[in-house]
PDB file of C-alpha atoms in Angstrom:
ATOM      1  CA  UNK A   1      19.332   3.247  -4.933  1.00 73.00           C
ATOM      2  CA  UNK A   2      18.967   0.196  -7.180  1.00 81.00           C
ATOM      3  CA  UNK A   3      18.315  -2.033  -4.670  1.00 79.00           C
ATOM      4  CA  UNK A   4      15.750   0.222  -3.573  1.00 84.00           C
ATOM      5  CA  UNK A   5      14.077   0.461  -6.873  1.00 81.00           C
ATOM      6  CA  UNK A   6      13.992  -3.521  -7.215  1.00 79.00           C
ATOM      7  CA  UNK A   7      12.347  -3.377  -3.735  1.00 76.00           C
ATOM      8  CA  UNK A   8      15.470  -5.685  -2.344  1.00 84.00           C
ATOM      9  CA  UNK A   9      14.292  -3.442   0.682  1.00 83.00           C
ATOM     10  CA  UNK A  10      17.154  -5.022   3.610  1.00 87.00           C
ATOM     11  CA  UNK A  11      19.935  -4.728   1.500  1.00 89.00           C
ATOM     12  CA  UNK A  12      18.769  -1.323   0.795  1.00 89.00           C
ATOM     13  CA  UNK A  13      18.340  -0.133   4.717  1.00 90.00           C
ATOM     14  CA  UNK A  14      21.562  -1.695   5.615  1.00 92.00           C
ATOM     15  CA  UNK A  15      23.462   0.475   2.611  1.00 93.00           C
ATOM     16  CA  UNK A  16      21.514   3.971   3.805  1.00 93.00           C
ATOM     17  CA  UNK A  17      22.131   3.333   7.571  1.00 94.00           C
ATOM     18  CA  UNK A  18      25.719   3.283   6.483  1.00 95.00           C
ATOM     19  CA  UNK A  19      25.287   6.372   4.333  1.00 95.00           C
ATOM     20  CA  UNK A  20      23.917   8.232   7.417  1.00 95.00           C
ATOM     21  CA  UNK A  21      26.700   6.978   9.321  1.00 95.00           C
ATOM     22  CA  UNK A  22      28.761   9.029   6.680  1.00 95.00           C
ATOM     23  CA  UNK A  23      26.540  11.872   6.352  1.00 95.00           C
ATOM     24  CA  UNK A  24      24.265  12.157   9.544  1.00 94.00           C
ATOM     25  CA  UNK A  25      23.270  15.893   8.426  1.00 95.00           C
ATOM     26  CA  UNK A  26      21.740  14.835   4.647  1.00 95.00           C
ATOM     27  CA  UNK A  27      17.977  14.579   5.429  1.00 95.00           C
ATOM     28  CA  UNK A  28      17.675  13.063   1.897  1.00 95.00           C
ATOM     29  CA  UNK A  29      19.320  10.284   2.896  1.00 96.00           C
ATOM     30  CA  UNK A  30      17.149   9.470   6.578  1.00 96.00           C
ATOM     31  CA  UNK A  31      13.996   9.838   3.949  1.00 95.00           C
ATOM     32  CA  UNK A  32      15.574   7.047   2.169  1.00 95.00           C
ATOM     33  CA  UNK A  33      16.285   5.159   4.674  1.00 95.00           C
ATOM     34  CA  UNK A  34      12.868   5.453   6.051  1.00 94.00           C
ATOM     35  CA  UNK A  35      11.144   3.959   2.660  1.00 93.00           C
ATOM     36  CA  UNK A  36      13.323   1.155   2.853  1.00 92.00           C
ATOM     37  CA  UNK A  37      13.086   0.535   6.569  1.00 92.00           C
ATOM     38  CA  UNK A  38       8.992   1.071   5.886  1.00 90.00           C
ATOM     39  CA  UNK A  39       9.971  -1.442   3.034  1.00 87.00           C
ATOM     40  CA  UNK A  40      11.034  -4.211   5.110  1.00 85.00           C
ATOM     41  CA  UNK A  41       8.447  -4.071   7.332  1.00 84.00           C
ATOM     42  CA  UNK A  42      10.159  -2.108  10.141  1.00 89.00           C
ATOM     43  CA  UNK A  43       7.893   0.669  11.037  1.00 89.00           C
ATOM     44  CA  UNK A  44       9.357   1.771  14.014  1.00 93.00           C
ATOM     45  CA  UNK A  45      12.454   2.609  12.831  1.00 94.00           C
ATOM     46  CA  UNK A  46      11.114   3.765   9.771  1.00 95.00           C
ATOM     47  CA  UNK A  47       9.089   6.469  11.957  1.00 96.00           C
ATOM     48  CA  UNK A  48      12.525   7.342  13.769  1.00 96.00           C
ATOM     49  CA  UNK A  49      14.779   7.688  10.628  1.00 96.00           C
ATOM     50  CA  UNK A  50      11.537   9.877   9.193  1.00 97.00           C
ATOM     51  CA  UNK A  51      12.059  12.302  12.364  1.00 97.00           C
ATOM     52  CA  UNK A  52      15.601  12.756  12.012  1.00 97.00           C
ATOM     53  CA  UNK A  53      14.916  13.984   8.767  1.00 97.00           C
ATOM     54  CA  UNK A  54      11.634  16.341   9.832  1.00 97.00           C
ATOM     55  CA  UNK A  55      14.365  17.486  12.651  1.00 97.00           C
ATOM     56  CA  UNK A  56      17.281  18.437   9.812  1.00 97.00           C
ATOM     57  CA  UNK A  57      14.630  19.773   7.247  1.00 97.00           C
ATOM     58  CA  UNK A  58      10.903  20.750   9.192  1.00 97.00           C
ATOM     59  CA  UNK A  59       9.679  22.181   5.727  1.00 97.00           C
ATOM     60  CA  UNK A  60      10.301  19.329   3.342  1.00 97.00           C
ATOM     61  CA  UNK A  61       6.830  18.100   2.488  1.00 97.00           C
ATOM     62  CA  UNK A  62       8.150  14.767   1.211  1.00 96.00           C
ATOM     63  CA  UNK A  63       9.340  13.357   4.518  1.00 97.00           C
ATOM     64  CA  UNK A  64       6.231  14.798   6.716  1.00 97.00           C
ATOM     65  CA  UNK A  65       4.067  12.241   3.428  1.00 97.00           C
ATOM     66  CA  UNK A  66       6.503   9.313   3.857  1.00 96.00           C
ATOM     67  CA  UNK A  67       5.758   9.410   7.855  1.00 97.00           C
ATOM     68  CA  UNK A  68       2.004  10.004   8.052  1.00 96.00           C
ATOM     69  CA  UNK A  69       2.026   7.003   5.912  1.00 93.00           C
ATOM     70  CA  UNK A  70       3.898   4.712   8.110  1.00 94.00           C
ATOM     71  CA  UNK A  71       2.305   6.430  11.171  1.00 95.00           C
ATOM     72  CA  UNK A  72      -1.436   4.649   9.571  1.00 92.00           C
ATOM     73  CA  UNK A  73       0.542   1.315   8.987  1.00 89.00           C
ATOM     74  CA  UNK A  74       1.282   1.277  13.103  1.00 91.00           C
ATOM     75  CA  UNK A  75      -2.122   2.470  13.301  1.00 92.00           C
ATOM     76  CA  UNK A  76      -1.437   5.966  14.998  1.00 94.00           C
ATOM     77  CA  UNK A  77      -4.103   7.975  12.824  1.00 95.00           C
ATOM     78  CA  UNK A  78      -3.918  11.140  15.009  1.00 97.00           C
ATOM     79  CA  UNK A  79       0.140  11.398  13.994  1.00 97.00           C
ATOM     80  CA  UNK A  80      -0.779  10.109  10.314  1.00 97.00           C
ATOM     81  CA  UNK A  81      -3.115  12.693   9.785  1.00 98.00           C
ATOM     82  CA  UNK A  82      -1.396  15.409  11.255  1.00 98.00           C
ATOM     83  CA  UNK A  83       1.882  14.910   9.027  1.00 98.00           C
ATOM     84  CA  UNK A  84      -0.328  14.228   5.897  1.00 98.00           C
ATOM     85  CA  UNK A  85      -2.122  17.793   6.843  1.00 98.00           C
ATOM     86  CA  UNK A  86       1.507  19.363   7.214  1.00 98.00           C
ATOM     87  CA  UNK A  87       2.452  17.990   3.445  1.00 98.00           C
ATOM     88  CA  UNK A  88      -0.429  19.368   2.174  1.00 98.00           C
ATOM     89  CA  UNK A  89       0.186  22.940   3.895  1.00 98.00           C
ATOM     90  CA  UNK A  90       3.728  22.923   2.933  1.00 98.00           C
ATOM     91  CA  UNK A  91       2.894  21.776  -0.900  1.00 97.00           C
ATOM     92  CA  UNK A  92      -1.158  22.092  -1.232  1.00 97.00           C
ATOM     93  CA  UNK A  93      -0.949  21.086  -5.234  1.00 98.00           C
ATOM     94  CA  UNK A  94       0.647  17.453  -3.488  1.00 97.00           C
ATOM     95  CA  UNK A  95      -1.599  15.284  -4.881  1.00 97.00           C
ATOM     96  CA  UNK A  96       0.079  12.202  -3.552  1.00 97.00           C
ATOM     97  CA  UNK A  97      -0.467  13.270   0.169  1.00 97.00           C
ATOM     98  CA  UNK A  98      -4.030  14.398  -0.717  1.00 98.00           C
ATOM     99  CA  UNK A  99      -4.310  10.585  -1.423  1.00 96.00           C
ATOM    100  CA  UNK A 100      -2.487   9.320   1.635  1.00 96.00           C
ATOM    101  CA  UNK A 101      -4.152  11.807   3.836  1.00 98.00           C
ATOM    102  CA  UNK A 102      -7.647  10.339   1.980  1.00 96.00           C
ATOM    103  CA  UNK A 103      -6.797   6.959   3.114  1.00 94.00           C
ATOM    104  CA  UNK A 104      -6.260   7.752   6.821  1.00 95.00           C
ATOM    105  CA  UNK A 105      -9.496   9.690   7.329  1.00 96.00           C
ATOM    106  CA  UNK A 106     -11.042   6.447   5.191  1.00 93.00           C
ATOM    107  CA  UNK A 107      -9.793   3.980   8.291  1.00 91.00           C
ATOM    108  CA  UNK A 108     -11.046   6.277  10.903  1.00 93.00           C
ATOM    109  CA  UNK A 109     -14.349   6.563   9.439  1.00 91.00           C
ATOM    110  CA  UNK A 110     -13.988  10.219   8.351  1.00 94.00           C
ATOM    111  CA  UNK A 111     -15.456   9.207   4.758  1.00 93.00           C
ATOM    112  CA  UNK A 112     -16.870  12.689   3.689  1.00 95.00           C
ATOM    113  CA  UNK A 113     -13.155  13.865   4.452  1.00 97.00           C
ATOM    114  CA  UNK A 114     -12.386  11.270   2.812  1.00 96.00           C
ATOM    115  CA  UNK A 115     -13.483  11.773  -0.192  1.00 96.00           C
ATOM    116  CA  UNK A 116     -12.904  15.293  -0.608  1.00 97.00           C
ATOM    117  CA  UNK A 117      -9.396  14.813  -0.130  1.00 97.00           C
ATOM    118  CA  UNK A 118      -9.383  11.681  -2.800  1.00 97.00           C
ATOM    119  CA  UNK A 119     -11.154  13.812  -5.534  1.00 97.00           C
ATOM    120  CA  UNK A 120      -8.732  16.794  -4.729  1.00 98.00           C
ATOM    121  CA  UNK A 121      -6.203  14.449  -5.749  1.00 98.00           C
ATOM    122  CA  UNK A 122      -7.665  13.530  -9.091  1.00 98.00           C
ATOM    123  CA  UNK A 123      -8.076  17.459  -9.491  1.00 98.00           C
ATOM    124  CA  UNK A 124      -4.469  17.792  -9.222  1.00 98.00           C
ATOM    125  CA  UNK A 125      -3.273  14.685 -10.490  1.00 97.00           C
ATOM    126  CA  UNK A 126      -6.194  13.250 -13.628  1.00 96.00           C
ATOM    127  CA  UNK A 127      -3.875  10.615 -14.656  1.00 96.00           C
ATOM    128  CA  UNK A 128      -3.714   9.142 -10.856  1.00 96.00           C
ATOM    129  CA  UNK A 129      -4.677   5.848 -10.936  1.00 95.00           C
ATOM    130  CA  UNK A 130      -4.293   5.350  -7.659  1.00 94.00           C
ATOM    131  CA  UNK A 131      -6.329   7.984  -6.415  1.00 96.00           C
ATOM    132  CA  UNK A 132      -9.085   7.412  -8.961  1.00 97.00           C
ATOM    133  CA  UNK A 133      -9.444   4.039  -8.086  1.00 95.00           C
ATOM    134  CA  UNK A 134      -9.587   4.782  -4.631  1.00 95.00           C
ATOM    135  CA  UNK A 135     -12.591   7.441  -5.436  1.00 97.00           C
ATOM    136  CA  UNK A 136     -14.150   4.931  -7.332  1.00 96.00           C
ATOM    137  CA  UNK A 137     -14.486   2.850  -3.874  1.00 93.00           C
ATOM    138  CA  UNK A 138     -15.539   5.602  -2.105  1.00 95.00           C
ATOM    139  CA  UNK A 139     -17.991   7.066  -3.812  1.00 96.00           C
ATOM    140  CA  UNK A 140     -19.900   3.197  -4.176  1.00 93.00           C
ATOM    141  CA  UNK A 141     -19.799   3.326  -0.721  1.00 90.00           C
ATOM    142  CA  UNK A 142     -21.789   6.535  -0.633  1.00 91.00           C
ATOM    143  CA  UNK A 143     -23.641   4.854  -3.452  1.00 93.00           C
ATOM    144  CA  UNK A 144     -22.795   7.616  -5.874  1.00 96.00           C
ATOM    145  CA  UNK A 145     -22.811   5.562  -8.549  1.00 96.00           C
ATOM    146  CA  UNK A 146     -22.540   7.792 -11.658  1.00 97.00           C
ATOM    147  CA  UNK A 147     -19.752   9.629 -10.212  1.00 97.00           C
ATOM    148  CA  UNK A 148     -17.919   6.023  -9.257  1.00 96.00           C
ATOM    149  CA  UNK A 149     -18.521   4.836 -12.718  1.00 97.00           C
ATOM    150  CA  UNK A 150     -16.586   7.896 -14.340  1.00 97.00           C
ATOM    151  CA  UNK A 151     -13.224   6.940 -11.985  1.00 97.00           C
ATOM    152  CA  UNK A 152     -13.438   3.770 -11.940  1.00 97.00           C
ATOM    153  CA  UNK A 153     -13.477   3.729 -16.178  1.00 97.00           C
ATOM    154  CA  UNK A 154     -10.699   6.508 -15.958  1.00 97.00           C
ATOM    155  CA  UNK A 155      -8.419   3.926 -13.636  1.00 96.00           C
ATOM    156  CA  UNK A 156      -8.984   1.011 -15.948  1.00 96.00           C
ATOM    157  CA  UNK A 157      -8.703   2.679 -18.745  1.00 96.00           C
ATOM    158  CA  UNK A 158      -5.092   3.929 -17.344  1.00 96.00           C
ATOM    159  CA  UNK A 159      -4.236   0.317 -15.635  1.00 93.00           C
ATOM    160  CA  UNK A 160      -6.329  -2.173 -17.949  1.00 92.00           C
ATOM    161  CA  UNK A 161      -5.032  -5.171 -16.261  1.00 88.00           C
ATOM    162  CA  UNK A 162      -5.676  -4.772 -12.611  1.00 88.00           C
ATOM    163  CA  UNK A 163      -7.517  -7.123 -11.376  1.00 85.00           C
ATOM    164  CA  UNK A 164      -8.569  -4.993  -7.977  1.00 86.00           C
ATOM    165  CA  UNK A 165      -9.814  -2.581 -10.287  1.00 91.00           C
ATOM    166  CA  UNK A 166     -12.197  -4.831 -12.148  1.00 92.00           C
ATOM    167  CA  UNK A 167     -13.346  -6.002  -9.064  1.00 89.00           C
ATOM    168  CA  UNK A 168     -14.540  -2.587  -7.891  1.00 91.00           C
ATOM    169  CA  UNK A 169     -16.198  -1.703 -11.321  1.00 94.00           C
ATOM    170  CA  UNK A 170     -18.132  -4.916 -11.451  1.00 93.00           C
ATOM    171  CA  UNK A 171     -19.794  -3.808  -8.152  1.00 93.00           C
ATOM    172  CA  UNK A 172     -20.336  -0.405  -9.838  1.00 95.00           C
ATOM    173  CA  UNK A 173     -21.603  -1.976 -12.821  1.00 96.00           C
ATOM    174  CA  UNK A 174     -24.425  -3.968 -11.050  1.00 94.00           C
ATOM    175  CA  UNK A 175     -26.127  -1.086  -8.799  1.00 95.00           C
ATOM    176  CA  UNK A 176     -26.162   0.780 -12.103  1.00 96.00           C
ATOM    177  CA  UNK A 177     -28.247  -2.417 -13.247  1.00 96.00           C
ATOM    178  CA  UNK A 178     -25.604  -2.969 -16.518  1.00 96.00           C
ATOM    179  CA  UNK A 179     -25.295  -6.481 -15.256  1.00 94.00           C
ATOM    180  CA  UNK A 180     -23.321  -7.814 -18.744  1.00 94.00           C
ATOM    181  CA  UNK A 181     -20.547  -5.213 -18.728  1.00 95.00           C
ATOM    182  CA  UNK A 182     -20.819  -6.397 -14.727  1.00 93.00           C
ATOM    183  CA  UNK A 183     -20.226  -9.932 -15.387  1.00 93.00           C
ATOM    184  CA  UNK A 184     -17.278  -9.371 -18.180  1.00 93.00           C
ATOM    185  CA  UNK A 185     -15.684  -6.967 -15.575  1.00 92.00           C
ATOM    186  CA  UNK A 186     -15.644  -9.579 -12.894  1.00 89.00           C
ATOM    187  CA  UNK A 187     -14.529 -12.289 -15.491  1.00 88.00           C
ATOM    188  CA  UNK A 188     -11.509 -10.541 -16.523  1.00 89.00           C
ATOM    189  CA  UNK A 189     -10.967  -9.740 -12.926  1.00 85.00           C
ATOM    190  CA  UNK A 190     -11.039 -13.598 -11.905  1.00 79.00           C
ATOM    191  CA  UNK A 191      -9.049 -14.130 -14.600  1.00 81.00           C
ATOM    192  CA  UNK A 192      -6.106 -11.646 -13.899  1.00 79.00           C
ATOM    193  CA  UNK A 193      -6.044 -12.546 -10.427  1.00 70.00           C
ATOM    194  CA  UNK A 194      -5.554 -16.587 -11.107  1.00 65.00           C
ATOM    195  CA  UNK A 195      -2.652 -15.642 -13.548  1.00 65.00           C
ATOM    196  CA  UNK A 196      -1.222 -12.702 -10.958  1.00 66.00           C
ATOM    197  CA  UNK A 197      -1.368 -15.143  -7.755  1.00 68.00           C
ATOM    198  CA  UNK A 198       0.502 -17.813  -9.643  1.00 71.00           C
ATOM    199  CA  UNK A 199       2.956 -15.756 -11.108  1.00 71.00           C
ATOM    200  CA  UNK A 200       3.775 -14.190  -7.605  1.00 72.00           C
ATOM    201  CA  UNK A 201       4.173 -17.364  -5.776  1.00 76.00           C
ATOM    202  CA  UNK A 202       6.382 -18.512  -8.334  1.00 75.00           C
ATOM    203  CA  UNK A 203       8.417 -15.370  -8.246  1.00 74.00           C
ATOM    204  CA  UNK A 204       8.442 -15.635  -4.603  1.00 74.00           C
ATOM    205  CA  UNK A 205       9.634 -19.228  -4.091  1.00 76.00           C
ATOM    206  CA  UNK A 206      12.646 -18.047  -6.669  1.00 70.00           C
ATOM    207  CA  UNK A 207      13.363 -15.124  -4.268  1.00 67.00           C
ATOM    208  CA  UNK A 208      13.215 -16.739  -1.232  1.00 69.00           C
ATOM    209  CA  UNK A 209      15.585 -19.845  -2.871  1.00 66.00           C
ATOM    210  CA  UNK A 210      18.574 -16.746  -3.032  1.00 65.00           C
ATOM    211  CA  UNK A 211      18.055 -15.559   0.605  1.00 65.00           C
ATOM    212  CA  UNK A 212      15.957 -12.479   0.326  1.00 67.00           C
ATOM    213  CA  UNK A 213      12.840 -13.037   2.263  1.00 69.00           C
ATOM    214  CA  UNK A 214      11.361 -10.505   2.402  1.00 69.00           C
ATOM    215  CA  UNK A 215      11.061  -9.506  -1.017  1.00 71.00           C
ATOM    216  CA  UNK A 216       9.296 -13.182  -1.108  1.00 74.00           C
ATOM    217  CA  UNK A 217       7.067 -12.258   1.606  1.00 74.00           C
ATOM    218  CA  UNK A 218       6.088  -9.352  -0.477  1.00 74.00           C
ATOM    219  CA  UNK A 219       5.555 -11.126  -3.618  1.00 76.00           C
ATOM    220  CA  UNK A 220       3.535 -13.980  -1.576  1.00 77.00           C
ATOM    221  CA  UNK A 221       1.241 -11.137   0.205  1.00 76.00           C
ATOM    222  CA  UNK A 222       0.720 -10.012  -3.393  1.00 74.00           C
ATOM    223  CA  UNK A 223      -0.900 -13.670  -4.494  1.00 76.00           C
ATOM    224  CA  UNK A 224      -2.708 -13.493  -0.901  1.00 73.00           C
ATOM    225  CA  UNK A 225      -4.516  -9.913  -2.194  1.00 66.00           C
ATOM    226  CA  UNK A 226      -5.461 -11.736  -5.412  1.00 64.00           C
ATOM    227  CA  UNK A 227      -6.697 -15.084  -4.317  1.00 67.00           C
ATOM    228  CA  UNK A 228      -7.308 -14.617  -0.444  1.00 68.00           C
ATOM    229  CA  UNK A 229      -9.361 -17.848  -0.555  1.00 65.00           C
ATOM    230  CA  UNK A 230      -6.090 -20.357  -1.300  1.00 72.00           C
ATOM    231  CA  UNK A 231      -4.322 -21.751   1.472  1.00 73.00           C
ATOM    232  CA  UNK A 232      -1.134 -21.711  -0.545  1.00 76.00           C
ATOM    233  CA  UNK A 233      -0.132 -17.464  -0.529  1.00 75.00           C
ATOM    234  CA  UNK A 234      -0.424 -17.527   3.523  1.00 74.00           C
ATOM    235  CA  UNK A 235       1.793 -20.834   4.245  1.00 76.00           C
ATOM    236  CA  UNK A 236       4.225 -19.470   1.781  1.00 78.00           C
ATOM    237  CA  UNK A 237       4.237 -16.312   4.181  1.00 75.00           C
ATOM    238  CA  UNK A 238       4.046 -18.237   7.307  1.00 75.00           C
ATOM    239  CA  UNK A 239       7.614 -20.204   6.004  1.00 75.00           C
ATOM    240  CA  UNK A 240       9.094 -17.211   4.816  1.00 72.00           C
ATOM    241  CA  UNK A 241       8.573 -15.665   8.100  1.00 66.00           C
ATOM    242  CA  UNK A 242       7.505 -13.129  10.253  1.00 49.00           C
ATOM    243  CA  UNK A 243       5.677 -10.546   8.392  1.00 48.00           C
ATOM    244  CA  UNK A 244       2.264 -10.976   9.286  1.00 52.00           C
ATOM    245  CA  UNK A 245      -0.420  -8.835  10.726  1.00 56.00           C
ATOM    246  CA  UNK A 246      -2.547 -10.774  13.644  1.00 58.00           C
ATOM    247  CA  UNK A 247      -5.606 -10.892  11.199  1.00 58.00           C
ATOM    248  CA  UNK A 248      -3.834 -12.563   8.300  1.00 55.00           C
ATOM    249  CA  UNK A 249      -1.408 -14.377  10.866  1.00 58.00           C
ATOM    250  CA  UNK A 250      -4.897 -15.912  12.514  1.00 61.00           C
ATOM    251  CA  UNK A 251      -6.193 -17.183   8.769  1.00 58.00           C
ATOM    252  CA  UNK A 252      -2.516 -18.516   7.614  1.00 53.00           C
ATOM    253  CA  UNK A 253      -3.144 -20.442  10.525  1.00 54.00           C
ATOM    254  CA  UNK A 254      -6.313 -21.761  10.012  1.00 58.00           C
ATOM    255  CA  UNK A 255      -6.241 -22.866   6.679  1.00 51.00           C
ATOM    256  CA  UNK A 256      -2.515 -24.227   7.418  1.00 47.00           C
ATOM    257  CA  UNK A 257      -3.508 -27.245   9.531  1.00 46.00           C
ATOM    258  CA  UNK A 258      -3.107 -29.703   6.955  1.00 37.00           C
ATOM    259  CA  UNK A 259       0.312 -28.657   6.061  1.00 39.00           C
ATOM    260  CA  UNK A 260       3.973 -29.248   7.640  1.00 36.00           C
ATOM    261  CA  UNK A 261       4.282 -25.078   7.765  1.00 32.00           C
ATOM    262  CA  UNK A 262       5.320 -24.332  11.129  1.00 31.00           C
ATOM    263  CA  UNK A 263       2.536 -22.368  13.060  1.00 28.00           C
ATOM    264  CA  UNK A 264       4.839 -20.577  15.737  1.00 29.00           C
ATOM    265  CA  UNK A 265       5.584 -17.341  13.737  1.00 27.00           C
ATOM    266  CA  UNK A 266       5.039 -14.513  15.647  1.00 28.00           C
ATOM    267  CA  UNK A 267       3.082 -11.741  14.195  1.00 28.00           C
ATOM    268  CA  UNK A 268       4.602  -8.340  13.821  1.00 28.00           C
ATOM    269  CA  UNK A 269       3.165  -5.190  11.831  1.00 28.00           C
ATOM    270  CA  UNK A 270       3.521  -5.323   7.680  1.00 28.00           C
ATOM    271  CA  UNK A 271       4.155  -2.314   6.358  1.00 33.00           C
ATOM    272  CA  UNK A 272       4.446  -1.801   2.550  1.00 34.00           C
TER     273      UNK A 272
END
């Protein structure tokens, strides 16, 4: 479990595929090793050790939210959505598969469901960040702007220092026409991001000096979200290794050709 709580995620999969080796019948412990499977960026098996525990406990809403959420990493909506749906029957005060289930319908263009979902979340849930920040987004989309300005001040106010956040409430701030608070929004936001990405990459060339890469890959995809422009986050991923979607394996790539970082890594589905 602590390795799982430090997010050392293939240290923890190898020590729960031996616990189900000890206890095949424990559905508990084929949840767990699904989030660290899911962890390490192996979705397949993540979905398989997720079934094995649907198959020992069908009612447990916890496992059907764990798989519709690696089901939307590989892409399979249909099965995401359909899992998310049955956490939400089993346990409809769930807020966190509200959210998840939110997030699917969001990728398949299914915004109004979308929404609803997201906001059903904050209902059940007013102190999740998460969920506020992502009906903050969604409601700028549908240009609601009042209504994205009230969660988007809530998820601040309850994370003050992320930078994605500060992003999002800039853009609020400017189709409201408040173009100051705008501006100091996106400052702050530039300004946490510069100081995240560096501290990840840093953190991530320690972790990768002890062996564990893909902790470091996750650290270094964590300076890619905060300064996607930099060439440095995706060659640090490209020589760590492996964990790269086609889309971000296609820009390591291109803004890689003036470095030594070999180019030949194949691209397989990041899950996190």
């Amino acid at each position: 479990m602590e390795a799982l709580r430090e997010r050392r995620f293939v240290e923890a999969a190898t020590a729960f595929q031996r616990a189900v080796q000890c206890s095949p019948a424990t559905w508990q412990l084929h949840n767990l090793l699904g989030v660290a499977l899911r962890g390490s960026g192996d979705g397949v098996d993540a979905v398989a050790a997720y079934q094995r525990g649907i198959a020992l406990q069908p009612d447990e809403p916890t496992i059907h939210n764990n798989l519709g959420n690696v089901l939307r990493d590989l892409g399979r909506h249909d099965e995401s959505i359909h899992h998310l749906q049955e956490a939400i029957r089993l346990n409809p005060i769930y807020a966190e598969a509200h959210h998840n289930v939110a997030l699917t319908f969001e990728e398949v263009q299914r915004t109004e469901e979308a929404e609803q979902h997201c906001a059903t979340a904050v209902e059940l849930k007013p102190d999740y960040a998460g969920a506020l920040f992502s009906l903050s987004r969604m409601r700028l989309l549908h240009m609601n702007l009042v209504g994205a300005e009230a969660a988007s001040a809530r998820a601040i106010e309850l994370d003050p220092t992320n930078a994605e956040f500060l992003e999002c409430r800039a853009s609020i701030l400017r189709g409201l026409g408040r173009h100051a608070e705008a501006e100091a929004a996106a400052r702050k936001a530039a300004e946490l991001a510069t100081d995240g990405a560096e501290s990840h990459l840093a953190k991530g060339a320690a972790v990768k000096a002890t062996g564990d890469r893909t902790q470091a890959r996750d650290l270094f995809r964590r300076a890619l979200v905060t300064r996607p422009e930099s060439p440095q986050p995706y060659t640090e991923l490209l020589a760590a290794g492996g964990a790269l979607s086609d889309q971000e394996l296609s820009a390591a790539k291109e803004r890689a050709h003036s470095t030594d970082t070999p180019r030949d890594v194949k691209a397989v589905s990041y899950t996190h």
